[in-house]
Amino acid sequence: MSRSTAAKPKRKSPGRKKISTPARTINLTLRLRYHTNFGQSIFVTGNHELLGNSDFNRALPLQYLNDEFWQVTIALPVTAKSAPVTYNYFVRESTGALTHDWGADKVIHPASLTQSEVLIIDSWNYAGYSANAFATKPFKKVLLPGRNFALGSDAPANVTHIFKVKAPLLTGTQTVCLAGEGDGFRHWQWNQPILFNKVPGEDFFTVALDLSYAPSPLTYKYGVYDIKTNTVIRLEDGEVRTLQDTSAPGKLTIINDGFAVLPADAFKGAGVAIPVFSLRSENGFGVGEFLDLKTLADWGKQAGLKLIQLLPINDTIATKTWVDSYPYAAISAFALHPIYLNLEKLTAKANQRFLKKLSPEKARLNGLPALDYEAVINAKLAFVKKIFPSQSKETFATDEYKNFFEQNKHWLVPYAAFSYLRDKFGTPDFEMWPRYRKYNAKEISSLAARAPARDEIEFYYFTQYHLHCQLKEATDYAHSQGLVVKGDLPIGIHRHGADAWQNPELYHLDMQAGAPPDAFAVKGQNWGFPTYNWPRMQQTNFAWWKHRCEQMSLYFDAFRIDHILGFFRIWSIPLHAVEGILGYFVPAIPVKAEEFPARGITLNLCRLTQPYITDQVLRDIFQNDSDKIKSQFLTADGSGNYSLKPDFATQRQVERHFAKLPANESNDKIKIGLYDLISNVVLFEVPGSGGKEFHFRLGMADTSCFKTLDAQTQSQLNDLYVDYFYRRQDDFWMREAMQKLPALKRVTDMLVCGEDLGMVPDCVPEVMRRLGLLSLEIQRMPKLRDREFSYPREAAYLSVVTPGTHDMSTIRGWWEEEDKTRVRKFYEVELNQSGRPPAVCEPWINRAIIIQHLESSAMWSIFQLQDLLGMDEKLRRKNFHEERINVPANPKNHWQYRMHLTLEMLKKARAFTEEFKEYVQESGR
């Protein structure tokens, strides 16, 4: 190295020595107001090493102070650069169960504390408080943004106490005020109260006071002060507040009083529910698209609505047939469906000529009354693949795309590789692939980085990025119009999808999820999804659910948990079953073998677990075909009973047999009859229990297996059946839900609603109240067993009321083609009408039912668009049968409903929109 280029040693510059700020120590006491019961203990956790770094297992225990308080004192080192500390409390029961103090607004700013001793007196934030809903995303970001800013009193020179309180529903001209006993509290003079400040974006109203000479105890109360009129317009409800605390030099007391005791049910909103695929626009491609939500939001604003509710929008492309129209069978819980892509928005100027060639097919598809799923998705994917080579490079070079990829690669790369391999090997069933059956991150990363797979995999990156941009544009626009967007969180995943391929250990792939029999599906529902391996998910601290919520929050403000009962227990169906009737709840406390003799049931349990088949049973099911069934499918035991031959012992075996035969009414009747034989049991033996544990078949009393037993055995079995379904499980299922749902809610700031319909355990309403989850209330599906209909006016505030959902007929469909006896009762009692109800659901009937729901006490009234249009004779569809979205009893339902009007026509229907807006405003929504 020559002298001229040699590196010279750096000299230390005198007088420039870096001086670090020495740490000081604050004596910090956290005191929580909470009355415990015997066996309970309280802990605090937070994002600081002294608080366990948010690890519940390392949380700091509090000590019992008295019947009112628990507390802990720590020596907190502080520098000028100390980061804020966010913390929460939780209660541990003697059983080990945890109950969490809610919210993320307990924050300490150490760098701003100048005192050597700090006492923080906290209030427990019960998750079920209605007011907590207003700290969620739809209210803070859209519906109530900036409404709660007010200017109050200046801080004194010597601050001894800081009072903090929340009042989320105050308007922009209102602030919290305070008065109390003594000079510091102005001697209860409400004509000159102490006014609070509130910084925009903060949840608390605050005021700093000098109470150096205040008496102890401190007694005070909060009120609401109107800055425009300079008056106190009301005081909080309840007794005066009392605080045992004295000031001292160098001490600061911060009082977090939680919520002011004010009404927390003043907000009410109305919304519209419609699947994205059902939207129709003048320039559409035969299907609704994300950008059509902008036009829907325009109409929603005109109509006085505050919410748009959607069905799931994830990619469901598995079979590449119309079966994929089912939106609840996503191949990825994260990827968006390419069918919702707007091609005009996507296409660069140089490729517009290709778009013009699609115009005839686009016009044809858009003119169809229903969605032609296969034609639409095939045309769109073919077009995107055509322009991808010429547009991808520019897209991939943008910072926006690079950020998108980095934030989403944990699911995007596996999903794109899965989609490529699905196409390459001709099946989504990864167990059938010749290579890559087992997901390996390194192998897939290598595959995605090299030709020829690279370009085909990157095609899915490209498509997902543009879907993301278009959906974000649509939801941001809805926000600008004052509407929030509510998504749908499906309970299941596709068993042949990217999630199951990437993380098979998170699912029970040997089981199928579904729903038990009910009035809508008498043989139950078999959705085909694998069930969740909850213990494994809990070991990862529910990371998969956390990622899922993070992804949804990019677009949605609220979401509906599809089949929330699945978080308590899921209806699990063995793979050998076709019908949901052969399922049972998992987890569940089984019936032990010894319980039967203990109740006087002495018969051989094989009589209850094996299909009961006799000549009479065969005549009842098959009539004149009985002899044919005996010879082909059954084996006689010589005592008048029969068993199924080994090749037809399960419903799947029967299904495979008849799949090879001509499809006709006779074969279908025999197939269904054999299904009924197989389900003609009372008990299911728990696999692996050696005949020692059993689950009851739901609806056992309807089986001939049960009906042919003697009366005493029937009575004893029925008692055990009631105990199994309605008594022994409830506490168990509550504990199951409380391990999962709080963890799910903690990772999101979205408003969470639950679809709590079906066979609802008694513990469900209590869990939802505890967690502040909104329930779903449907007028013709009352939850109280002694009610014919539920009453919208009596709905709990934290609920959503609706006349029906996508799984039900519309108001018109219910009125005109379902139970006429119930319709007559509804006409007489709920509509207060006399005489025979009209055979046709006239517009005034739709209108009356809509108004009943608008006048509900619930936070939200949400309506299917079909039901709203049913109020208008000119706008309603002529054939209401075409408005049904899903038939749950039909596992092969084709999801193809489309609006018969365009969104542009709806916007121009001013008379209808203004009339509906009046109803919304008159109801206080």
PDB file of N, CA and C in Angstrom, residues 4 11 95 129-130 226 261 270 315 376 445 448 460 473 536 577 643-644 662 727-728 737 753 819 827 853:
ATOM      1  N   SER A   4       0.433   7.403  -0.175  1.00  0.00           N
ATOM      2  CA  SER A   4      -0.610   8.344  -0.550  1.00  0.00           C
ATOM      3  C   SER A   4      -2.010   7.766  -0.382  1.00  0.00           C
ATOM      4  N   ARG A  11      -7.711  10.541  14.918  1.00  0.00           N
ATOM      5  CA  ARG A  11      -7.365  11.092  16.224  1.00  0.00           C
ATOM      6  C   ARG A  11      -8.638  11.448  16.996  1.00  0.00           C
ATOM      7  N   THR A  95     -58.074 -22.122  39.227  1.00  0.00           N
ATOM      8  CA  THR A  95     -58.022 -23.153  38.189  1.00  0.00           C
ATOM      9  C   THR A  95     -56.918 -22.893  37.166  1.00  0.00           C
ATOM     10  N   TYR A 129     -67.716  -3.892  28.980  1.00  0.00           N
ATOM     11  CA  TYR A 129     -68.298  -2.544  29.006  1.00  0.00           C
ATOM     12  C   TYR A 129     -68.666  -2.116  27.588  1.00  0.00           C
ATOM     13  N   SER A 130     -69.883  -1.634  27.420  1.00  0.00           N
ATOM     14  CA  SER A 130     -70.315  -1.175  26.096  1.00  0.00           C
ATOM     15  C   SER A 130     -69.394  -0.098  25.554  1.00  0.00           C
ATOM     16  N   ASP A 226     -70.459  21.841  28.396  1.00  0.00           N
ATOM     17  CA  ASP A 226     -70.585  22.304  27.018  1.00  0.00           C
ATOM     18  C   ASP A 226     -69.857  23.627  26.876  1.00  0.00           C
ATOM     19  N   VAL A 261     -69.284   7.606  34.388  1.00  0.00           N
ATOM     20  CA  VAL A 261     -70.527   6.826  34.412  1.00  0.00           C
ATOM     21  C   VAL A 261     -71.596   7.599  33.644  1.00  0.00           C
ATOM     22  N   ALA A 270     -76.975   1.966  10.964  1.00  0.00           N
ATOM     23  CA  ALA A 270     -77.631   1.034  10.038  1.00  0.00           C
ATOM     24  C   ALA A 270     -76.657   0.688   8.929  1.00  0.00           C
ATOM     25  N   ASP A 315     -59.469 -16.131  -1.894  1.00  0.00           N
ATOM     26  CA  ASP A 315     -59.344 -16.998  -3.069  1.00  0.00           C
ATOM     27  C   ASP A 315     -59.873 -18.395  -2.740  1.00  0.00           C
ATOM     28  N   VAL A 376     -66.462 -16.209 -15.943  1.00  0.00           N
ATOM     29  CA  VAL A 376     -65.866 -14.947 -15.487  1.00  0.00           C
ATOM     30  C   VAL A 376     -64.432 -15.159 -15.027  1.00  0.00           C
ATOM     31  N   SER A 445     -38.827 -21.738  -1.390  1.00  0.00           N
ATOM     32  CA  SER A 445     -38.115 -20.498  -1.699  1.00  0.00           C
ATOM     33  C   SER A 445     -37.203 -20.692  -2.911  1.00  0.00           C
ATOM     34  N   ALA A 448     -39.371 -20.936  -6.077  1.00  0.00           N
ATOM     35  CA  ALA A 448     -39.914 -19.645  -6.492  1.00  0.00           C
ATOM     36  C   ALA A 448     -38.859 -18.719  -7.087  1.00  0.00           C
ATOM     37  N   TYR A 460     -48.821 -14.762  -9.384  1.00  0.00           N
ATOM     38  CA  TYR A 460     -49.739 -14.667  -8.247  1.00  0.00           C
ATOM     39  C   TYR A 460     -49.345 -13.520  -7.317  1.00  0.00           C
ATOM     40  N   GLU A 473     -58.162   0.869  -1.985  1.00  0.00           N
ATOM     41  CA  GLU A 473     -58.747   2.075  -2.567  1.00  0.00           C
ATOM     42  C   GLU A 473     -60.247   2.136  -2.277  1.00  0.00           C
ATOM     43  N   ARG A 536     -52.360 -27.134  19.629  1.00  0.00           N
ATOM     44  CA  ARG A 536     -51.157 -26.763  18.874  1.00  0.00           C
ATOM     45  C   ARG A 536     -51.161 -25.266  18.586  1.00  0.00           C
ATOM     46  N   ALA A 577     -67.911 -40.185   6.854  1.00  0.00           N
ATOM     47  CA  ALA A 577     -69.299 -39.745   6.795  1.00  0.00           C
ATOM     48  C   ALA A 577     -69.496 -38.708   5.702  1.00  0.00           C
ATOM     49  N   SER A 643     -76.916 -56.520   8.935  1.00  0.00           N
ATOM     50  CA  SER A 643     -75.781 -55.593   9.001  1.00  0.00           C
ATOM     51  C   SER A 643     -75.345 -55.268   7.586  1.00  0.00           C
ATOM     52  N   LEU A 644     -74.697 -54.124   7.436  1.00  0.00           N
ATOM     53  CA  LEU A 644     -74.213 -53.711   6.123  1.00  0.00           C
ATOM     54  C   LEU A 644     -72.990 -54.525   5.739  1.00  0.00           C
ATOM     55  N   PRO A 662     -75.407 -44.622 -13.081  1.00  0.00           N
ATOM     56  CA  PRO A 662     -76.139 -43.513 -13.706  1.00  0.00           C
ATOM     57  C   PRO A 662     -76.852 -42.666 -12.651  1.00  0.00           C
ATOM     58  N   ARG A 727     -76.004 -30.216  30.127  1.00  0.00           N
ATOM     59  CA  ARG A 727     -75.570 -29.966  31.498  1.00  0.00           C
ATOM     60  C   ARG A 727     -74.059 -30.085  31.663  1.00  0.00           C
ATOM     61  N   ARG A 728     -73.511 -31.254  31.360  1.00  0.00           N
ATOM     62  CA  ARG A 728     -72.130 -31.523  31.735  1.00  0.00           C
ATOM     63  C   ARG A 728     -71.116 -30.711  30.932  1.00  0.00           C
ATOM     64  N   ALA A 737     -63.688 -21.673  25.259  1.00  0.00           N
ATOM     65  CA  ALA A 737     -63.833 -20.394  24.554  1.00  0.00           C
ATOM     66  C   ALA A 737     -62.955 -19.313  25.169  1.00  0.00           C
ATOM     67  N   CYS A 753     -67.857  -9.041  15.927  1.00  0.00           N
ATOM     68  CA  CYS A 753     -69.233  -9.515  16.030  1.00  0.00           C
ATOM     69  C   CYS A 753     -69.223 -11.034  15.871  1.00  0.00           C
ATOM     70  N   ASP A 819     -93.310 -21.552   6.329  1.00  0.00           N
ATOM     71  CA  ASP A 819     -94.362 -21.965   7.266  1.00  0.00           C
ATOM     72  C   ASP A 819     -95.492 -20.936   7.349  1.00  0.00           C
ATOM     73  N   TYR A 827     -98.003 -12.037  11.464  1.00  0.00           N
ATOM     74  CA  TYR A 827     -98.925 -11.014  10.936  1.00  0.00           C
ATOM     75  C   TYR A 827     -99.820 -10.471  12.051  1.00  0.00           C
ATOM     76  N   HIS A 853     -86.730  -3.146  12.862  1.00  0.00           N
ATOM     77  CA  HIS A 853     -85.307  -3.357  13.121  1.00  0.00           C
ATOM     78  C   HIS A 853     -84.552  -2.046  13.279  1.00  0.00           C
TER      79      HIS A 853
END
